[in-house]
mmCIF file of C-alpha atoms in Angstrom:
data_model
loop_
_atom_site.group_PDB
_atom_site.id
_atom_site.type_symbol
_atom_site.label_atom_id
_atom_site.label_comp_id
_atom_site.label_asym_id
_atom_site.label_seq_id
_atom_site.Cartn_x
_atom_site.Cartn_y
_atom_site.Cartn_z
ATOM 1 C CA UNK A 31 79.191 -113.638 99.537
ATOM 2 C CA UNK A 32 81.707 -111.981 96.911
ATOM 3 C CA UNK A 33 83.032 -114.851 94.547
ATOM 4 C CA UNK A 34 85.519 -112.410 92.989
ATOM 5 C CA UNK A 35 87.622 -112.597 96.196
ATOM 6 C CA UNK A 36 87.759 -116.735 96.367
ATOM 7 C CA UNK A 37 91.657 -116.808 95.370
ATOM 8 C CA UNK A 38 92.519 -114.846 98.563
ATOM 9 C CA UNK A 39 89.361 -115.289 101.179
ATOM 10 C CA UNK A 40 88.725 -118.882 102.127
ATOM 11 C CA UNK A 41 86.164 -117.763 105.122
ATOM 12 C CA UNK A 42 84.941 -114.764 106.996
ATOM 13 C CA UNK A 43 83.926 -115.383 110.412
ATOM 14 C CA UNK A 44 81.898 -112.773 113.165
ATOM 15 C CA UNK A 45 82.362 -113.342 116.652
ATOM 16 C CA UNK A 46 80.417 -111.685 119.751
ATOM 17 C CA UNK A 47 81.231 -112.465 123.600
ATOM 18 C CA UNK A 48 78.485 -111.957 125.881
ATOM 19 C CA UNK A 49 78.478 -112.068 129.850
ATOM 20 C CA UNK A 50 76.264 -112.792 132.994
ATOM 21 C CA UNK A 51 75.340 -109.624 134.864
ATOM 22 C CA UNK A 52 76.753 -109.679 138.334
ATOM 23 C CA UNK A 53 77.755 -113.698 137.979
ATOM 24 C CA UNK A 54 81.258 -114.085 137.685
ATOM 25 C CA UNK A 55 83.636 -115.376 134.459
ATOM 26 C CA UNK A 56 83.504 -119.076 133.735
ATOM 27 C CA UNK A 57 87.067 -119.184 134.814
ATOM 28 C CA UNK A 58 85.815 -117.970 138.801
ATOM 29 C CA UNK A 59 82.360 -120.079 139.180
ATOM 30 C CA UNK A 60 82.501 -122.862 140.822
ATOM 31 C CA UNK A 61 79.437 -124.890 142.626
ATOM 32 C CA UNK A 62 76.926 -122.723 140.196
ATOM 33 C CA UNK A 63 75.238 -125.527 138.435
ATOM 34 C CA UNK A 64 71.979 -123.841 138.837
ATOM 35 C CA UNK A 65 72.744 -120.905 137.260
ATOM 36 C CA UNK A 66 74.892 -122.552 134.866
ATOM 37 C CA UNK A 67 71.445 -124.545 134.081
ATOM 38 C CA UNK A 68 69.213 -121.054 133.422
ATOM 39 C CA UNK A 69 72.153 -119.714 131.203
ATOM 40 C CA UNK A 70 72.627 -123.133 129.248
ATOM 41 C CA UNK A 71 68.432 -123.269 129.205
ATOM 42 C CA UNK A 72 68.720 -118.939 127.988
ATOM 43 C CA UNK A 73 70.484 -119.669 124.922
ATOM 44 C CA UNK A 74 69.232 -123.261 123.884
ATOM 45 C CA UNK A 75 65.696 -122.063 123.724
ATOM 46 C CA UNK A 76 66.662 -118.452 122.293
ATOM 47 C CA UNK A 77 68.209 -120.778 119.347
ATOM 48 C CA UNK A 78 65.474 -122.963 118.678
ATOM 49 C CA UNK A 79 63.505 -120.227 117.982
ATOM 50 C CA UNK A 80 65.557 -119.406 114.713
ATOM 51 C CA UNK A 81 66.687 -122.803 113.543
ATOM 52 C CA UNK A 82 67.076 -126.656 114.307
ATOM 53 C CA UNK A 83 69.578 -126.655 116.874
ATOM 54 C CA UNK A 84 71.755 -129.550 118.354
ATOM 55 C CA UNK A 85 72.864 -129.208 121.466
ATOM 56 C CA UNK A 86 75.728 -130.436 123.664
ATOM 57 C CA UNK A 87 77.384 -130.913 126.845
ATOM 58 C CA UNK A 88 81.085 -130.995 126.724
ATOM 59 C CA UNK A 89 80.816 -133.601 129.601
ATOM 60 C CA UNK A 90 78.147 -136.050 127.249
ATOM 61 C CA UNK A 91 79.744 -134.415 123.322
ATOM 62 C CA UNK A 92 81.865 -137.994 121.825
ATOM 63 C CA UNK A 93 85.371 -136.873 121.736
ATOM 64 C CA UNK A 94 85.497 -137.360 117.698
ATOM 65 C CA UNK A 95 82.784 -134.933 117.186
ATOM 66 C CA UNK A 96 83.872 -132.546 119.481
ATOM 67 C CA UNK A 97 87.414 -132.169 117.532
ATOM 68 C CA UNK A 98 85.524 -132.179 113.908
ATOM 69 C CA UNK A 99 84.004 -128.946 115.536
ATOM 70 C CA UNK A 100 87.234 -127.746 116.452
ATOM 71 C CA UNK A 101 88.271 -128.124 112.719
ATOM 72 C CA UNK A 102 85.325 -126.915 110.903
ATOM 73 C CA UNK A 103 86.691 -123.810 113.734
ATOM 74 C CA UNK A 104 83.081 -123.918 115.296
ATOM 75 C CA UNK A 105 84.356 -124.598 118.694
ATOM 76 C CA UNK A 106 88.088 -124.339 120.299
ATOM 77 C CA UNK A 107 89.977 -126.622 122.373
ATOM 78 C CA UNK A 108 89.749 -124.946 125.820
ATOM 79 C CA UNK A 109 85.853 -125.043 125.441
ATOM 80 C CA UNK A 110 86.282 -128.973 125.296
ATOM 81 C CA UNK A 111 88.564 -129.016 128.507
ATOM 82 C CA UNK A 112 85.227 -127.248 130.173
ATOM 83 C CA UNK A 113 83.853 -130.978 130.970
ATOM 84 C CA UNK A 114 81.668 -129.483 134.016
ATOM 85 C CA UNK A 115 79.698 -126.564 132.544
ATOM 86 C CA UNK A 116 80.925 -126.473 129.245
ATOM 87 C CA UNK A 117 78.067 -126.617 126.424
ATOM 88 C CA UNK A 118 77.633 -125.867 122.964
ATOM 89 C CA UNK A 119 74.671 -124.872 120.479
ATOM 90 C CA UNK A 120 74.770 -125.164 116.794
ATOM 91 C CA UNK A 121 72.693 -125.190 113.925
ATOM 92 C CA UNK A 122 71.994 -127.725 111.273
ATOM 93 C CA UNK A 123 73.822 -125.635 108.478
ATOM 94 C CA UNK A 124 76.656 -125.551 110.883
ATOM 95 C CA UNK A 125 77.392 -121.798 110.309
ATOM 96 C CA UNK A 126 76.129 -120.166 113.146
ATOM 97 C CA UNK A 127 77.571 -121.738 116.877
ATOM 98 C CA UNK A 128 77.300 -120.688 120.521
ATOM 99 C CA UNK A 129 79.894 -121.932 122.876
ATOM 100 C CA UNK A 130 78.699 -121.543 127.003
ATOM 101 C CA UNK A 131 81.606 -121.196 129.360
ATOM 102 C CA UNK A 132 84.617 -121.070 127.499
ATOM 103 C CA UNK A 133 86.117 -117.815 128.163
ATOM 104 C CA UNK A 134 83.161 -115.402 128.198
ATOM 105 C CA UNK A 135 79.823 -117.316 129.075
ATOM 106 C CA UNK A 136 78.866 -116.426 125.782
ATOM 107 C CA UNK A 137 80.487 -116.572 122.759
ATOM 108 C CA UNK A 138 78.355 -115.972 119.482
ATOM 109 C CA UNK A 139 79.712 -116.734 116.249
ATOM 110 C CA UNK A 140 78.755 -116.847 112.474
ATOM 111 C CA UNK A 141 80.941 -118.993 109.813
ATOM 112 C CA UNK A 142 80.584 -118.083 105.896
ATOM 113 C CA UNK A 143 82.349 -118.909 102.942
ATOM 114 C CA UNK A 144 84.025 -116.180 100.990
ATOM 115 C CA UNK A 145 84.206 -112.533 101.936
ATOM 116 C CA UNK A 146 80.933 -112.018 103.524
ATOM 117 C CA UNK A 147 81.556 -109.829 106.874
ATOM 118 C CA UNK A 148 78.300 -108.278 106.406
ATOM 119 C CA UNK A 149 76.388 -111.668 105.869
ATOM 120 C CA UNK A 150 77.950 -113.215 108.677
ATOM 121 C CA UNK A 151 77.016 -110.144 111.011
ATOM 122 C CA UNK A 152 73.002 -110.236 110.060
ATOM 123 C CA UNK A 153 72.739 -113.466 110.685
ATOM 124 C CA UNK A 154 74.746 -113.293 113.829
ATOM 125 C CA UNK A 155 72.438 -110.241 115.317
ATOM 126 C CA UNK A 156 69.323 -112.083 114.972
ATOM 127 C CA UNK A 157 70.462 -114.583 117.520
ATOM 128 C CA UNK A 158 72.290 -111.839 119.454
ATOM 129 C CA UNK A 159 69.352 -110.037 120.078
ATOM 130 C CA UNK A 160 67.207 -113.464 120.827
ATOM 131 C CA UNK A 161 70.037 -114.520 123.390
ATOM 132 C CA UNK A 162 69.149 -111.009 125.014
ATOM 133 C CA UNK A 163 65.674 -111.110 125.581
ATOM 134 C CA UNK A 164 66.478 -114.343 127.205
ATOM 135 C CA UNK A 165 69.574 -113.321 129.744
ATOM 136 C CA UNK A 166 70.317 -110.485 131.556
ATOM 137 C CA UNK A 167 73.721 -109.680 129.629
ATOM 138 C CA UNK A 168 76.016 -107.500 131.246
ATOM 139 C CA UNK A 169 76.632 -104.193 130.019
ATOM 140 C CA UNK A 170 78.276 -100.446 130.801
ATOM 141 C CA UNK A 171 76.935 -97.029 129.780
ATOM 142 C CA UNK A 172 80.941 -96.488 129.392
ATOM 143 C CA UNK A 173 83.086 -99.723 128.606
ATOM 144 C CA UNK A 174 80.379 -101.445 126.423
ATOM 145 C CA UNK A 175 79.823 -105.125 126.661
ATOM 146 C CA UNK A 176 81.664 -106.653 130.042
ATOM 147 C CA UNK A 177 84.005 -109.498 129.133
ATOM 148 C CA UNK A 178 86.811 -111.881 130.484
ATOM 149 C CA UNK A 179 89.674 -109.885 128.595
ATOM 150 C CA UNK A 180 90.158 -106.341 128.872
ATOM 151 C CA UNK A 181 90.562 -106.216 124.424
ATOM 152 C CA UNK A 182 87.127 -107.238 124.285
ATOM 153 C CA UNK A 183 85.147 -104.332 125.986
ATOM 154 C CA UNK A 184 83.241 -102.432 124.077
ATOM 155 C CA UNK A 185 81.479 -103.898 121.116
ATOM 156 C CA UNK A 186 83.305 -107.324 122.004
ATOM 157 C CA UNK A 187 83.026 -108.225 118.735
ATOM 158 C CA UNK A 188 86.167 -110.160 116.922
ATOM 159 C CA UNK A 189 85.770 -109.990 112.946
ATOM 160 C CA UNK A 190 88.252 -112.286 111.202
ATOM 161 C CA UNK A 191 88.802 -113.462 107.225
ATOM 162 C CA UNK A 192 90.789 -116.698 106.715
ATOM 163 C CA UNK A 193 93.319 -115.433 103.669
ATOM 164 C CA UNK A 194 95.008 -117.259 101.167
ATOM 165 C CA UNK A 195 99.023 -115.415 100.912
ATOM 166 C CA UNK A 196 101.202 -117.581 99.330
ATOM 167 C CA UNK A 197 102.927 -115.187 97.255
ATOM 168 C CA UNK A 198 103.457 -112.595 100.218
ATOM 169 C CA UNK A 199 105.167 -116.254 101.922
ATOM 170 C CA UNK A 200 106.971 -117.432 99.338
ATOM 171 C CA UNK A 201 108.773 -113.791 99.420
ATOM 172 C CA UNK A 202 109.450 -113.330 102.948
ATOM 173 C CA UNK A 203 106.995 -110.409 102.595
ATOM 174 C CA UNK A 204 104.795 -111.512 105.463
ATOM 175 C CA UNK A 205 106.566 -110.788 108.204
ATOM 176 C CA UNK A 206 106.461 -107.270 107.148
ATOM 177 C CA UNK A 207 102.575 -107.413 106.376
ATOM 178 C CA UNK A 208 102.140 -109.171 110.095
ATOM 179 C CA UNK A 209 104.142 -106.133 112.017
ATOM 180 C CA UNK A 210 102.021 -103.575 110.102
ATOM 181 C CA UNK A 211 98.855 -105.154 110.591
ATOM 182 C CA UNK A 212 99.775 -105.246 114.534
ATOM 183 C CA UNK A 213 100.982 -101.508 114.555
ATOM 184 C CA UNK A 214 97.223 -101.312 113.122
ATOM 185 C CA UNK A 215 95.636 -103.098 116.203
ATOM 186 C CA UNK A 216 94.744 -106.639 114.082
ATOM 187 C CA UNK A 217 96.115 -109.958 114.677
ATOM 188 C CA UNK A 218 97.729 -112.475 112.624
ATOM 189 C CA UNK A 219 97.027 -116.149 113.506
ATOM 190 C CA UNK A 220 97.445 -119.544 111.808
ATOM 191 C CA UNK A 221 95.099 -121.520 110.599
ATOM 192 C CA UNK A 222 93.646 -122.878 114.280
ATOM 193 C CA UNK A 223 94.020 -119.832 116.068
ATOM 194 C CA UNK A 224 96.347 -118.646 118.585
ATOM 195 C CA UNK A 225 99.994 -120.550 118.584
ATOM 196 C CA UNK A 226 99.008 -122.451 115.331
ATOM 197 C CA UNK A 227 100.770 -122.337 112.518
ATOM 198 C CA UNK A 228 99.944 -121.178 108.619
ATOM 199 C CA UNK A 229 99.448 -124.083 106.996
ATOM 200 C CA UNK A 230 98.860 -124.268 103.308
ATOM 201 C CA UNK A 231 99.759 -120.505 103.180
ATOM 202 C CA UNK A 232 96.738 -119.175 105.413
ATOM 203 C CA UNK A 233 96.006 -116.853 107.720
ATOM 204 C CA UNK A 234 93.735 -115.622 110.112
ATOM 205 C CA UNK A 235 93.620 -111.721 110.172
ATOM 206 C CA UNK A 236 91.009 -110.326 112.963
ATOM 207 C CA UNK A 237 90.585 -106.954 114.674
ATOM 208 C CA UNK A 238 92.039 -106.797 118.421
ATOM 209 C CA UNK A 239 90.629 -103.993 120.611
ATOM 210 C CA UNK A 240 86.899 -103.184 120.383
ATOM 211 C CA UNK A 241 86.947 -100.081 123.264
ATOM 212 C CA UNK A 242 85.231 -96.882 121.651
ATOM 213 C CA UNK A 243 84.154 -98.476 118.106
ATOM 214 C CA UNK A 244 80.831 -99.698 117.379
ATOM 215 C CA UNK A 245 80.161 -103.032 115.781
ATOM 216 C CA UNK A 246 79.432 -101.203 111.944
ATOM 217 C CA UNK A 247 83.219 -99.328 112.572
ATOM 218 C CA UNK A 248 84.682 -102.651 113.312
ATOM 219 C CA UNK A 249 83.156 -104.616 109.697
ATOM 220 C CA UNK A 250 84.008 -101.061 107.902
ATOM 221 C CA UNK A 251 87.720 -101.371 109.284
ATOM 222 C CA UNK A 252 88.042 -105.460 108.776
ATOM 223 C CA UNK A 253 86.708 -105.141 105.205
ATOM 224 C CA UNK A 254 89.167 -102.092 104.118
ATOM 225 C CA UNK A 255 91.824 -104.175 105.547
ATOM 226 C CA UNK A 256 91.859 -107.231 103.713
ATOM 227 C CA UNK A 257 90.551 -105.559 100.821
ATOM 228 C CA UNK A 258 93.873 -103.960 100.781
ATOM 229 C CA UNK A 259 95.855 -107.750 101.366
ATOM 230 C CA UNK A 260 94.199 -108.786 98.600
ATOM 231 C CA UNK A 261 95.580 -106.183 96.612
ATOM 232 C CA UNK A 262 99.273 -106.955 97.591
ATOM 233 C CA UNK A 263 98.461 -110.534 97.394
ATOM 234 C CA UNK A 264 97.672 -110.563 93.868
ATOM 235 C CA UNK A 265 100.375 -108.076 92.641
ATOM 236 C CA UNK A 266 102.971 -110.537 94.728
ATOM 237 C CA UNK A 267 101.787 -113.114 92.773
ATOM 238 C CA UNK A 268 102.253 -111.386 88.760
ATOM 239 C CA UNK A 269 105.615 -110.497 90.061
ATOM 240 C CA UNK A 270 105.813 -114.221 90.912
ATOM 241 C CA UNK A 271 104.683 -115.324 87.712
ATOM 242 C CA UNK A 272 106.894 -112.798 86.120
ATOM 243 C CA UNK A 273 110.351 -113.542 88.047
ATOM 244 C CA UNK A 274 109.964 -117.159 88.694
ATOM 245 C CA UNK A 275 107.757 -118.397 86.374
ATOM 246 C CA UNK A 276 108.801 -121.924 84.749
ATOM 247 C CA UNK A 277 110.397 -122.625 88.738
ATOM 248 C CA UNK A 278 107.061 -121.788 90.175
ATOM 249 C CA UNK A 279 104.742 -123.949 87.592
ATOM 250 C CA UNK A 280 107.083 -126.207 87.865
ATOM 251 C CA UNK A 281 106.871 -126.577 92.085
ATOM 252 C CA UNK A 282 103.001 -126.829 91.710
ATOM 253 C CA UNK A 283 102.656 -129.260 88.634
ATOM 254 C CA UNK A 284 104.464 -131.565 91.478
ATOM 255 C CA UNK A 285 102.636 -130.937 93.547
ATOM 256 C CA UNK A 286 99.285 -131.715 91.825
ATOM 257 C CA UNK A 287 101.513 -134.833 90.532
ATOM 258 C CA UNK A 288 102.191 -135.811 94.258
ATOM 259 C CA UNK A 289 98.465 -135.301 95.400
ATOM 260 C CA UNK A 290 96.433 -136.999 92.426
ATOM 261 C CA UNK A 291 98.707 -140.458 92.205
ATOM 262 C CA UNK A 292 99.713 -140.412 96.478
ATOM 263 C CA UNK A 293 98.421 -143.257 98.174
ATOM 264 C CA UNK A 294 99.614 -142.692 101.836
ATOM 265 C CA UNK A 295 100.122 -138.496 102.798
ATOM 266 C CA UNK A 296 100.370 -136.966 106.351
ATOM 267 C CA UNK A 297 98.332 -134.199 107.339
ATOM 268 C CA UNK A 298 101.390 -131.447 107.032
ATOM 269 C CA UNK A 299 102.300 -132.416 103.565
ATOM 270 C CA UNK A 300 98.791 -132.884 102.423
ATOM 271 C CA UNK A 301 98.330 -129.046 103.941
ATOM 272 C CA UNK A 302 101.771 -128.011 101.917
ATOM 273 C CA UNK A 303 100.759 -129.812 98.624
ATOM 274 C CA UNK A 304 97.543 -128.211 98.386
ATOM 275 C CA UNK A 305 98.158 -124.786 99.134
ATOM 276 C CA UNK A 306 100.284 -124.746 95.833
ATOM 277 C CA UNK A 307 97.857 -126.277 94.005
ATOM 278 C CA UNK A 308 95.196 -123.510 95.388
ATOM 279 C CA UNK A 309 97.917 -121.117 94.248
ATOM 280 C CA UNK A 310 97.921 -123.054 90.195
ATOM 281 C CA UNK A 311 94.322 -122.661 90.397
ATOM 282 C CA UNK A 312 94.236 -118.886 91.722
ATOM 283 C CA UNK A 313 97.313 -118.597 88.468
ATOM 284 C CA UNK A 314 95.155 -120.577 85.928
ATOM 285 C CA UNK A 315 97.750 -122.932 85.358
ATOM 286 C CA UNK A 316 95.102 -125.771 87.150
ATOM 287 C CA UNK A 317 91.101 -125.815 86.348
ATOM 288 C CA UNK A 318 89.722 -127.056 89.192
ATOM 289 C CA UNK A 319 86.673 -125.715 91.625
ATOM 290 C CA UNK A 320 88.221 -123.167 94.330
ATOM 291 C CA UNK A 321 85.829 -123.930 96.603
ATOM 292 C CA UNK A 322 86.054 -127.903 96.132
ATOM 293 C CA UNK A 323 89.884 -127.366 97.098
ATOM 294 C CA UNK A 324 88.405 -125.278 100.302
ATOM 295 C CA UNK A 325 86.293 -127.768 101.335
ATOM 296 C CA UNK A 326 89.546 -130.426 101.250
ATOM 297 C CA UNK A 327 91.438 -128.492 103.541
ATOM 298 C CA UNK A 328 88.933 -129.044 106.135
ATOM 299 C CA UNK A 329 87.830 -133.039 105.129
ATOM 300 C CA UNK A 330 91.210 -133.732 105.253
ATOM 301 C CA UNK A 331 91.883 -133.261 108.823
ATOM 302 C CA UNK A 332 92.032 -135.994 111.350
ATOM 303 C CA UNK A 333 88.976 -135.960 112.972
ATOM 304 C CA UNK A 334 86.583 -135.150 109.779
ATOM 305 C CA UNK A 335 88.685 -138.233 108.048
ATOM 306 C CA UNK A 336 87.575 -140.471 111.311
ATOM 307 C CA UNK A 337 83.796 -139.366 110.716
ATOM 308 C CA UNK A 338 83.858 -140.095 107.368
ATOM 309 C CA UNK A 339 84.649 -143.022 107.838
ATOM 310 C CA UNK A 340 81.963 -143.140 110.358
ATOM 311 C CA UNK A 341 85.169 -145.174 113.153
ATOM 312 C CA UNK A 342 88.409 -144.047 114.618
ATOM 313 C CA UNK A 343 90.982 -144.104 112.516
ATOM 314 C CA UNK A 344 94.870 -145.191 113.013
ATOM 315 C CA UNK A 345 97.384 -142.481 112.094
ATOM 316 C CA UNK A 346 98.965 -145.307 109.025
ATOM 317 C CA UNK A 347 94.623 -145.077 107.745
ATOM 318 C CA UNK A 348 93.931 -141.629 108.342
ATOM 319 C CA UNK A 349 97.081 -140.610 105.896
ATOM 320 C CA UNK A 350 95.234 -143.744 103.147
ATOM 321 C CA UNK A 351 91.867 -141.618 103.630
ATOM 322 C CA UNK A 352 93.247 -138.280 103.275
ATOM 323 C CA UNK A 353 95.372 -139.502 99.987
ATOM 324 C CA UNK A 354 92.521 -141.037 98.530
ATOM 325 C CA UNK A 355 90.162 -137.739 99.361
ATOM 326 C CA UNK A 356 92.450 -136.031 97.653
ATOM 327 C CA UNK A 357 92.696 -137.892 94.106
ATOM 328 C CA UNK A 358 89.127 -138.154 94.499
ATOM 329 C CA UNK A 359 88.181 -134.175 94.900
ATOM 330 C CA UNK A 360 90.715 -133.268 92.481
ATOM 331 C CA UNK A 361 90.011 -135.444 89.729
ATOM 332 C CA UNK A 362 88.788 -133.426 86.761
#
């Protein structure tokens, strides 16, 4: 992992879909349950043989810890609605998580902090090529990997960074940076995926179509990329700190006010509040730990607030917790 990138990158994740041959997409089975069995049996014992793993049923996983995966973007929402053969594996570390039957029957992926695409991608072959001595996984001389949607073909790899833009935000910039990045076949996607929205001033950026480029073209790509957001990112902010520089001290000093004295805070505002106090970090105008602040922006979510608390949570407590997590983590 680069460190010299933590005022942009939050996360790099590396995602693989993998298929069946000659059984049909989760969406078509129905009535399979034995062959559901020797594809849930293929990739719990291919990850057991590279680290502790806990495994799950989405029809025995407790609703809590099912949505704490969802946040800590290990698992996604539709894989939970997948109560009959849904089923997930993932490591002690929690970086490294198979989902079975959401909308591939496979779907590898690797989590790490930072800008680490080539990290993520080791780590995330080893149990690729374990899953495959175990299944017969479905692949064409021509298209590549067989998957559920069409974009995926090929490698069927997805490659994504989390990224930090509040200055490119701030100046209306980003709807700019979003059109060219789609006229360069990536997507742009807030903080939970697809249809979320980019709270504290992140963004998912990921590669779309995978059809004629092998897995090493698709990191190579990916890193240039963002390499090059970061670039505008950080110029946007000097120009920032140049034009609008008592105003923009001024609108996160507040907020840090707001976030180290609040005793009640909702999930949106805490999101708001601390992406500008990421941003007086990233400016120097806060010391604090970067990847302390990181680590709030995931605690502070509903679920992970519930498990911390180790009970369920009413809406009036969850926005006590998240308060007091805050003046905790950013107390000097």
């Amino acid at each position: 992992m680069d460190k010299g990138f933590d005022d942009v990158v939050v996360s790099t994740r590396v995602r693989l879909a993998r298929n069946i041959k000659n059984l049909p997409f989760p969406k078509r089975l129905s009535g399979q349950e034995e062959i559901y069995s020797v594809l849930m049996k293929g990739v719990k014992e291919a990850c057991d043989e590279l680290f502790e793993t806990r495994f799950y049923k989405m029809c025995d996983i407790d609703s809590l810890l099912a949505q704490s995966y969802v946040e800590k973007h290990l698992i996604s929402n539709d894989l939970i609605k997948n109560v009959n053969f849904g089923a997930l594996a993932v490591n002690k570390d929690e970086d490294v998580a198979v989902m079975i039957n959401e909308e591939d029957h496979i779907r590898e992926q690797c989590i790490t902090e930072g800008f680490d695409l080539d990290g993520a991608y080791r780590k995330l072959l080893g149990v690729d090529e374990k899953i495959s001595e175990k299944l017969d996984i479905a692949f064409d001389k021509k298209l590549g990997y067989l998957t559920a949607c069409p974009t995926n073909l090929g490698a069927a790899m997805r490659a994504s960074v989390m990224v930090f833009l509040p200055a490119l935000t701030m100046t209306k910039k980003i709807g700019s940076l979003i059109n060219e990045l789609q006229r360069l076949d990536f997507t742009t996607r807030g903080v939970y995926g697809e249809g979320s929205g980019a709270q504290g001033f992140m963004y998912q950026i990921s590669n779309q179509a995978t059809v004629g480029k092998s897995e090493e073209d698709i990191i190579k790509l990916v890193k240039k990329t963002v390499g090059s957001i970061i670039e505008i990112e950080r110029k946007e902010r000097e120009n920032l700190k140049k034009t609008r520089g008592v105003e923009l001290q001024d609108k996160i000093m507040r907020a840090f006010g707001v976030l180290t004295n609040c005793y009640l805070i909702d999930s949106g505002e805490f999101m708001e509040l601390l992406g500008y106090v990421k941003l007086g970090v990233a400016l120097g105008y806060i010391e604090r730990d970067m990847n302390k602040i990181n680590k709030l922006l995931t605690l502070s979510q509903p679920a992970m607030l519930c498990m911390l608390a180790a009970k369920v949570l009413q809406p009036r407590d969850r926005d006590k917790a998240r308060a007091a997590l805050g003046r905790k983590f950013l107390e000097k």
